[in-house]
Structures are given as structure tokens and as C-alpha cells.
CSV table of C-alpha atoms in Angstrom, one decimal:
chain,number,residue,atom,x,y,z
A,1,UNK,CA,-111.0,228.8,118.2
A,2,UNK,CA,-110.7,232.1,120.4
A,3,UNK,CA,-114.4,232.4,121.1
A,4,UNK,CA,-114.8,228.8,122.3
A,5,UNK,CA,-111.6,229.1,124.4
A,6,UNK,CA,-113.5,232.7,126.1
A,7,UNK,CA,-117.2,230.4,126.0
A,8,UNK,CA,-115.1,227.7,127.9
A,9,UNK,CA,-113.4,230.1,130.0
A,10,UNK,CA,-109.7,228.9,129.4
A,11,UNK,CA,-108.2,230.5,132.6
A,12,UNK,CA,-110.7,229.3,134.6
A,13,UNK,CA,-110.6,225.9,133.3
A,14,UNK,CA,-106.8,226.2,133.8
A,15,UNK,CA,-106.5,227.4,137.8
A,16,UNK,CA,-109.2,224.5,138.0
A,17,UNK,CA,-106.8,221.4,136.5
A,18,UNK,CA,-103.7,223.3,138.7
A,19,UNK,CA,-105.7,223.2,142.1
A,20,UNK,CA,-107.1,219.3,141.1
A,21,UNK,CA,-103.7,218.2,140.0
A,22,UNK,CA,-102.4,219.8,143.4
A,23,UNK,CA,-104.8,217.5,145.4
A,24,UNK,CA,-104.1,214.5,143.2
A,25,UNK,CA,-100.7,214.8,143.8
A,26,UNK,CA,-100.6,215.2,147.5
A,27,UNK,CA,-103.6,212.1,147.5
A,28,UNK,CA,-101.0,209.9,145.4
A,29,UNK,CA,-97.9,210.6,147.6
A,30,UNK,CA,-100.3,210.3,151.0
A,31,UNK,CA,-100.9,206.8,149.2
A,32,UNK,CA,-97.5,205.9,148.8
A,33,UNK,CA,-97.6,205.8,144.8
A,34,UNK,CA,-96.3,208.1,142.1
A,35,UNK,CA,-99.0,211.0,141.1
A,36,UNK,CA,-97.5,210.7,137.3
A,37,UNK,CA,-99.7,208.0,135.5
A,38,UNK,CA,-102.7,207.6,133.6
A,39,UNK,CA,-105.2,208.4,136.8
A,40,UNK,CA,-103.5,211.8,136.6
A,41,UNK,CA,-104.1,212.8,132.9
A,42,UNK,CA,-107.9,211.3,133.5
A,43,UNK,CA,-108.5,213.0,136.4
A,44,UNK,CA,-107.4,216.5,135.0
A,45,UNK,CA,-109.0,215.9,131.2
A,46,UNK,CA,-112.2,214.8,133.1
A,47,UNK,CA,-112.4,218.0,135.4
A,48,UNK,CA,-111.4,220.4,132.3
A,49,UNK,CA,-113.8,219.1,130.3
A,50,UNK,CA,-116.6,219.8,132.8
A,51,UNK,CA,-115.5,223.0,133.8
A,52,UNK,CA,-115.6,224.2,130.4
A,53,UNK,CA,-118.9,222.6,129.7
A,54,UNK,CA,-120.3,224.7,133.5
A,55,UNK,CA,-118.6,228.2,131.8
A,56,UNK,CA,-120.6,227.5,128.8
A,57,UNK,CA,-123.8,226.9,130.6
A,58,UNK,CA,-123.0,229.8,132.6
A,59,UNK,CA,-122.6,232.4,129.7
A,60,UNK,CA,-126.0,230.8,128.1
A,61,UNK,CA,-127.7,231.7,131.4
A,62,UNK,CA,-125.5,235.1,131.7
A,63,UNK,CA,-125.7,236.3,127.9
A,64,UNK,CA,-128.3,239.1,128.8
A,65,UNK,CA,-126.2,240.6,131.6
A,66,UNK,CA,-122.9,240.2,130.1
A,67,UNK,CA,-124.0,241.7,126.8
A,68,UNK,CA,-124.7,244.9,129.6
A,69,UNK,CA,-121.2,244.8,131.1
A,70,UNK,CA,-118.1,246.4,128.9
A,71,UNK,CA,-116.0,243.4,130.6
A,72,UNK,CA,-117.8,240.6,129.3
A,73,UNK,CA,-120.3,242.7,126.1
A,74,UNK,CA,-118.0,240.7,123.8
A,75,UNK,CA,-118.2,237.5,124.9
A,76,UNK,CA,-119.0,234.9,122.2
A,77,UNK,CA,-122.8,234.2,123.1
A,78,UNK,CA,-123.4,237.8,124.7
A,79,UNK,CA,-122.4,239.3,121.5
A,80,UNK,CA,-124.1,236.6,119.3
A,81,UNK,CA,-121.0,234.8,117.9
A,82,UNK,CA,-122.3,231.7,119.2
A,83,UNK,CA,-125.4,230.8,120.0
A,84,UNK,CA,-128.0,229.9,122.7
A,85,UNK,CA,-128.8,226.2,121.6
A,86,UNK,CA,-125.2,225.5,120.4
A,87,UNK,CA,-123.6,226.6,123.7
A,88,UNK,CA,-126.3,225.3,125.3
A,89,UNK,CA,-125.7,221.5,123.8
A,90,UNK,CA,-121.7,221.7,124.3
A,91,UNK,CA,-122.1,222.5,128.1
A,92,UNK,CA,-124.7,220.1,128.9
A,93,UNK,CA,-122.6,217.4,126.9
A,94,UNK,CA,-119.6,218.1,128.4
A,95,UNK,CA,-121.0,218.3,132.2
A,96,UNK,CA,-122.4,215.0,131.5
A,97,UNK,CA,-119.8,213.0,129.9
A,98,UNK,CA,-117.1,214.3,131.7
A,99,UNK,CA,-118.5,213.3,134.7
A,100,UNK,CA,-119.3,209.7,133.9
A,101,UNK,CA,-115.8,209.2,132.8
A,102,UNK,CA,-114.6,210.6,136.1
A,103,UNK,CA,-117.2,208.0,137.5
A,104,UNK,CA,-115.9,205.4,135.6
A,105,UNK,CA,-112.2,206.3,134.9
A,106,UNK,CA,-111.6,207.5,138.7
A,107,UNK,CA,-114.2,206.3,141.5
A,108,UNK,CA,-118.2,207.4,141.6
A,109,UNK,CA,-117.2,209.7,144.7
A,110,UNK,CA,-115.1,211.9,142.3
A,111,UNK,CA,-117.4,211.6,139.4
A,112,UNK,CA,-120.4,212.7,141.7
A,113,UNK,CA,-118.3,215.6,143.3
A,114,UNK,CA,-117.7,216.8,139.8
A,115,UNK,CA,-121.5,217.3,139.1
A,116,UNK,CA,-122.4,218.5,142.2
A,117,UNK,CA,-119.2,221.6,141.3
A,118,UNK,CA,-121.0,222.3,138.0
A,119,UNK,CA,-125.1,222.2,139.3
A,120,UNK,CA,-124.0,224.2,142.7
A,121,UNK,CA,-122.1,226.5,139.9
A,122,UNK,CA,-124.8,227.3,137.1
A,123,UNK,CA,-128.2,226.2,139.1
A,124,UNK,CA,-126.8,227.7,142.5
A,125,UNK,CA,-124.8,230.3,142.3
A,126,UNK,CA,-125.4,231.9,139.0
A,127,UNK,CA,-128.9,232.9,139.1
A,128,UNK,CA,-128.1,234.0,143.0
A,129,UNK,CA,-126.1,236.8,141.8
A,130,UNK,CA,-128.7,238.9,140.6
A,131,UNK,CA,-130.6,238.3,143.8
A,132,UNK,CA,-127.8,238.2,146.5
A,133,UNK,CA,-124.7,239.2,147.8
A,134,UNK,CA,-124.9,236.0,149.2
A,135,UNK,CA,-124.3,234.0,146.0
A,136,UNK,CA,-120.2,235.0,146.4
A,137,UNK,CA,-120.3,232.9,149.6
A,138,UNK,CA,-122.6,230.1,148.2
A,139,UNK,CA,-120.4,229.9,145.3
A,140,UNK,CA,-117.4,229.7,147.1
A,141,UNK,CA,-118.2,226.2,147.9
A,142,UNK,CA,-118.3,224.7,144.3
A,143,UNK,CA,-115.0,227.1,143.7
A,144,UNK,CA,-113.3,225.0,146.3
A,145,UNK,CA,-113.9,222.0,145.8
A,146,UNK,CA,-111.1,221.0,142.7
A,147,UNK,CA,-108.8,219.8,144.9
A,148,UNK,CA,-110.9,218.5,146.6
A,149,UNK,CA,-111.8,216.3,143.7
A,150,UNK,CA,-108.4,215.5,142.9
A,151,UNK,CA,-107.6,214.0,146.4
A,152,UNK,CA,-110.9,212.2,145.6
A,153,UNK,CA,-109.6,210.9,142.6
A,154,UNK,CA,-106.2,209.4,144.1
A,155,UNK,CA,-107.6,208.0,147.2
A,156,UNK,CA,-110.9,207.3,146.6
A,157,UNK,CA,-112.4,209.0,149.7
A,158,UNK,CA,-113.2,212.1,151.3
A,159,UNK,CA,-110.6,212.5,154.3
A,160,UNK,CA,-109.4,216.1,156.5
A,161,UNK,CA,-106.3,216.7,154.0
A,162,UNK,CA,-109.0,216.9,151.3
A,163,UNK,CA,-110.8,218.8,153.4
A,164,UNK,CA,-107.9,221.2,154.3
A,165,UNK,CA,-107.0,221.9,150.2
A,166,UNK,CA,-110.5,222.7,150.3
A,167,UNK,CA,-110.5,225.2,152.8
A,168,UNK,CA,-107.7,227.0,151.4
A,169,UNK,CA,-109.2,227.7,147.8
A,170,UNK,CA,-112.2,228.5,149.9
A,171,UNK,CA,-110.9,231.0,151.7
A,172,UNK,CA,-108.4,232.7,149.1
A,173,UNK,CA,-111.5,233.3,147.2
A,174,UNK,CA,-113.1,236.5,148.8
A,175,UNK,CA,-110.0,238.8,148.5
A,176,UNK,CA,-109.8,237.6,145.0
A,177,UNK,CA,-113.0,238.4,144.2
A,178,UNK,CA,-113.8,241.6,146.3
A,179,UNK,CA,-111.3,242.9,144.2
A,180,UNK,CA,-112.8,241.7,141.0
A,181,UNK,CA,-116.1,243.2,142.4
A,182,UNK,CA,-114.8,246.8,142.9
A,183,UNK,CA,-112.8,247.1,140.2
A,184,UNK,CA,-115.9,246.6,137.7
A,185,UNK,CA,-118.5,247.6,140.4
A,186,UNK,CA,-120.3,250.1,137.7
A,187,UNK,CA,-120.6,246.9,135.6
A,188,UNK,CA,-122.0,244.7,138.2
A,189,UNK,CA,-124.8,247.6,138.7
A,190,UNK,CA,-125.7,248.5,135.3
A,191,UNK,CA,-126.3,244.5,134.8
A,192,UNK,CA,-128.3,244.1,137.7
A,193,UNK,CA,-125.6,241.9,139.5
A,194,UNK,CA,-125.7,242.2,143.5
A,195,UNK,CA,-122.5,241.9,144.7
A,196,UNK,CA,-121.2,243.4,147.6
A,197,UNK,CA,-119.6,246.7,146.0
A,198,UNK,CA,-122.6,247.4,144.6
A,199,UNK,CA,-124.9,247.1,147.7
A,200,UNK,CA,-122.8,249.0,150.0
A,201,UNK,CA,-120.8,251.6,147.8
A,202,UNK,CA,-118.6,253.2,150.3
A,203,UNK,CA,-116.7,249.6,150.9
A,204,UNK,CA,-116.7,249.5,154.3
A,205,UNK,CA,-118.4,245.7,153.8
A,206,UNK,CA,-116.4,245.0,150.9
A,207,UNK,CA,-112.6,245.5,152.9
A,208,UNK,CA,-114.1,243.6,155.8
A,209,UNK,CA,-114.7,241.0,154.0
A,210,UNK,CA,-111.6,241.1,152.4
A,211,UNK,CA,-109.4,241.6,155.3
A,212,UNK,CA,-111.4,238.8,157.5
A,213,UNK,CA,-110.4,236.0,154.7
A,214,UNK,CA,-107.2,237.4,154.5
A,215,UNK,CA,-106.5,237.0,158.0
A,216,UNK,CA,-107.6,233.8,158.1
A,217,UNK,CA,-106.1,232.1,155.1
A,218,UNK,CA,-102.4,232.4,157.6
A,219,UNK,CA,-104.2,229.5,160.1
A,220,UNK,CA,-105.8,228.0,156.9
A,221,UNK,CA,-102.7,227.6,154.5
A,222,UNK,CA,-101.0,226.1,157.5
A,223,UNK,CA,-103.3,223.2,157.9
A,224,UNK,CA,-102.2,220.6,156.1
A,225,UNK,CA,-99.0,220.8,157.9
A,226,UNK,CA,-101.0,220.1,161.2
A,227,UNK,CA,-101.9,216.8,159.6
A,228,UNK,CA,-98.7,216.1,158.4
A,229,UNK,CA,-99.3,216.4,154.9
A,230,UNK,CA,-96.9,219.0,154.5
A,231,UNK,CA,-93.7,220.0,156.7
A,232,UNK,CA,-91.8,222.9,158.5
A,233,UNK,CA,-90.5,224.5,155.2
A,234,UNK,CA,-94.1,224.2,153.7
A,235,UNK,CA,-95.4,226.2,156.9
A,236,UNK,CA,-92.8,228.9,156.7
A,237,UNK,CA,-93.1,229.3,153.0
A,238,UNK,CA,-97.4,229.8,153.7
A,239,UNK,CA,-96.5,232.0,156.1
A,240,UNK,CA,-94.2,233.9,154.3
A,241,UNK,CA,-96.9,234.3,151.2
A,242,UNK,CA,-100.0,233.8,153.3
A,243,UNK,CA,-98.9,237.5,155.6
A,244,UNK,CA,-97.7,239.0,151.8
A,245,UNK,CA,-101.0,238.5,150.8
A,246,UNK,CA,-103.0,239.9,153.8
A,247,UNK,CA,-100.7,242.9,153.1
A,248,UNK,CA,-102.0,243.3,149.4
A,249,UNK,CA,-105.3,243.1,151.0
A,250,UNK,CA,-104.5,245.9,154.1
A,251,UNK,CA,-103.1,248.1,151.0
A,252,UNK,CA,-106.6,247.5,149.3
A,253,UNK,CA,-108.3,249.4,152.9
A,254,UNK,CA,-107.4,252.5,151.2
A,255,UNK,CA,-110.3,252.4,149.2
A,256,UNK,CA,-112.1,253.5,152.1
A,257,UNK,CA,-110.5,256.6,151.8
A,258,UNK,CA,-109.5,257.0,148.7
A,259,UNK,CA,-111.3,260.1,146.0
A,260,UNK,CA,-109.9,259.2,143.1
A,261,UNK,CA,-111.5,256.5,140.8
A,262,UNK,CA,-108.1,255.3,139.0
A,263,UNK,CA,-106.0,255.0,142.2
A,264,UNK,CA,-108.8,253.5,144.1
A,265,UNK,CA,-109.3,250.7,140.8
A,266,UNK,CA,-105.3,250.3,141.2
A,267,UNK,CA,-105.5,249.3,145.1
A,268,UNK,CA,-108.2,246.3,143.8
A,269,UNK,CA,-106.3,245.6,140.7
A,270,UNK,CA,-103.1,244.9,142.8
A,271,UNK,CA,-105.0,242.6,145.2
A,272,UNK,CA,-106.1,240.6,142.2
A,273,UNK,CA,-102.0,240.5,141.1
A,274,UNK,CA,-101.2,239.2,144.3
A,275,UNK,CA,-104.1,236.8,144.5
A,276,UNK,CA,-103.5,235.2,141.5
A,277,UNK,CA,-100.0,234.8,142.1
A,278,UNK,CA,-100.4,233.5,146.0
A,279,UNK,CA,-102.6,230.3,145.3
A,280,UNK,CA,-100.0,229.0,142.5
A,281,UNK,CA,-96.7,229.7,144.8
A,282,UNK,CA,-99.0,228.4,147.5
A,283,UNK,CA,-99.9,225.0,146.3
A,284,UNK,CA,-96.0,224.9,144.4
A,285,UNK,CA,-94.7,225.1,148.3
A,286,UNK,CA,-97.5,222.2,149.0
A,287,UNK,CA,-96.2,220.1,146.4
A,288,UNK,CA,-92.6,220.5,147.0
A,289,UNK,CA,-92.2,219.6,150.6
A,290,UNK,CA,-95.1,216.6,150.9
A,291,UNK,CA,-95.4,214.6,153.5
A,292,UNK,CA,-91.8,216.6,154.4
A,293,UNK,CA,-90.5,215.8,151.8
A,294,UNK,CA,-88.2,218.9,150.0
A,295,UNK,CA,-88.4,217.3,146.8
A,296,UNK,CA,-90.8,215.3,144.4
């Protein structure tokens, strides 16, 4: 059971149903209904289901590389455990069915959102990174777009609070994952995997980035309370979180100046702490005070 919960990347598949169910909650309530019934559970079971089958179709595609990286050598098809055609089968079955069900259990907008997140994912973004830095950018959009889908799913249409939750999973992304990239940068080179660490090595490119984001997810976070969706103790509570983690990510600057390997990997490794800390706290505040509301 462990190596299909790593070949379906459980914690993935996890922050995914968290950030949908955040967007299908704030959908419901922007509806007027309760979130808690039976478009809930399909909407989440639907999404999990195709994000595990896209993490499966991504380790078939990533096997050689991984099997290259001491972070990801022992994965399940990387180290052989399971292999090509059977992973192969389970993700392309569960990218499929799961999105007809959302088509057909939610609304075809959702459904064909879904599969857009899992091609942009494996046939975009995957093969990109051995060609691109780019590809952390390009996949950013297929990253952000679970709550997106879960708004979807409750309203049954694309509208600017959709587009807001969007923006903030968009945005929280490259800290999180500038992080991720230096900390394993020797990883990323020996595999052959162009990320931004690895194509400028002194990180000059790599904090930009990283503070750039950072500053901006403070205007982000606070968008929803622009459109209402949210209220004042929302937008203190973002503000409050949103200038912790641009701190986290100042802190991670001293990289730049920074000789020694394990204090340098520590500043990163905090940043991804804090990251993965933020967005939960973040979308909690969201859900707490919707529509100005201090409650459920």
C-alpha cells in the first residue's frame, strides 16, 4: 500500500482536495447553500482520483530521472517496484474516469478543467523541465487551478472569486518551490532537470524570484476581500500571514551570501516550513470569515 500511496503522491493529492474543497466551500456559501452534501464528497473524490492518476503518469514519464535523484531513487516505478505498463494503466484510468464523473456528477466546465490540470501537468509541464526553467512558471497554471475547480463545481461557472483562489495558489507557488529547487539543486543537475538553481548557481535569479512572489501574494491574498467574498478579519489575518511569509522568504536572501552548504539548505528548508504552513492558515482564515461571516 505504501508504494501506491508514494506512485499517487498522497500529499500532493491531499493539498489538492484542501485548496478544491476551499473553493467549493466559498462557491456554495457565494450560492447561498450549505458546502456539506453529496456535491462536496464528489467534487473532492473526483479531483483526488485524477490527481493521483496525473502523479502516476508523471513518475512513468520521470522514472529515468528520479531513479538519478537520491530524493526520489526510491520511488516505486524509479526503483522498479512497480512497473511501466501497470502505472501507466492506473494513471490513464484514473485521469479519465475521474474526469467524466466530475463531468457528469458536477457540470462539464469542472470535468473539463480537471483534464486540462492533468494534460497541462504530464504533457506540459513535465517534459519542459528538462528543457526549461520555464516549465516552473508554465506549470504554475495547472498547480493553481484546484480551487479553481472547486468554485467550478459549486457554481457551475468560471467567475473573478474563482479567479482570485486561483491567483493565490498561483502565486504561493514559486517561494515554495525555489526552495524545493535549492535545497536539492545537485539532484535537479545530476538528472538533467533545468530549474532555476541549477541554471544560475549563485541564486541571485532564484531569491528574485522568490521575493517578487512573495511580495505580491500581500495584494493577492487580499483579493477576494475586494470582491466581497471575504471580510475585514479575513484581510488582517492575510496580512498578518501573507508579511510572515515574505519574511521567511527575505530570511531565504541569505543564500546569496551564505558559504556553508548546511546553513544555506536550512534558510530553503525553512521557507518550505513556512510555505506549507501559510496556504492551509491562509485558506482556514478564507473559510472562516466568508462572505463576512466569522463563523461557518
Amino acid at each position: 500500500m505504501m508504494d501506491y500511496a508514494e506512485l499517487f503522491k498522497a500529499r500532493v493529492t491531499l493539498l489538492v482536495v484542501i485548496t478544491g474543497a476551499a473553493g467549493f466551500y466559498l462557491g456554495s456559501l457565494r450560492s447561498g447553500i450549505s458546502p456539506f452534501n453529496m456535491g462536496l464528497l464528489n467534487t473532492l473524490g473526483g479531483m483526488a482520483v485524477v490527481t493521483a492518476g496525473s502523479a502516476a503518469l508523471n513518475e512513468a514519464l520521470e522514472r529515468r530521472s528520479d531513479a538519478q535523484m537520491r530524493r526520489t531513487a526510491r520511488r516505486p516505478m524509479a526503483s522498479g517496484r512497480i512497473g511501466l505498463l501497470h502505472g501507466l494503466l492506473l494513471g490513464f484510468a484514473a485521469v479519465f474516469f475521474g474526469s467524466m464523473f466530475l463531468a457528469h456528477e458536477t457540470n462539464l466546465l469542472t470535468g473539463t478543467l480537471t483534464l486540462i490540470t492533468a494534460v497541462g501537468y504530464v504533457g506540459i509541464y513535465t517534459p519542459l523541465k528538462r528543457m526549461t526553467t520555464l516549465a516552473t512558471f508554465i506549470g504554475a497554471f495547472p498547480g493553481a487551478l484546484p480551487p479553481l475547480i472547486g468554485w467550478t463545481a459549486a457554481r457551475g461557472m468560471i467567475e473573478w472569486p474563482g479567479v482570485a483562489l486561483f491567483a493565490v495558489l498561483f502565486v504561493w507557488q514559486f517561494p515554495h518551490f525555489m526552495a524545493i529547487a535549492w535545497m536539492y539543486r545537485e539532484d535537479y543537475a545530476n538528472a538533467g532537470i533545468k530549474m532555476t538553481p541549477v541554471v544560475s548557481p549563485n541564486g541571485l535569479t532564484t531569491v528574485a524570484q522568490s521575493l517578487f512572489y512573495a511580495v505580491l501574494m500581500i495584494p493577492v491574498s487580499l483579493w477576494t476581500t475586494w470582491l466581497g467574498v471575504t471580510g475585514i478579519p479575513y484581510a488582517i489575518a492575510a496580512t498578518i500571514l501573507s508579511l510572515g511569509y515574505l519574511w521567511y522568504t527575505v530570511r531565504f536572501a541569505r543564500i546569496l551570501k551564505e558559504t556553508d552548504p548546511l546553513k544555506s539548505r536550512a534558510y530553503a528548508r525553512d521557507l518550505l516550513k513556512a510555505s506549507v504552513i501559510y496556504l492551509p492558515l491562509l485558506l482556514a482564515a478564507m473559510m472562516l470569515n466568508a462572505q463576512g461571516r466569522i463563523f461557518f
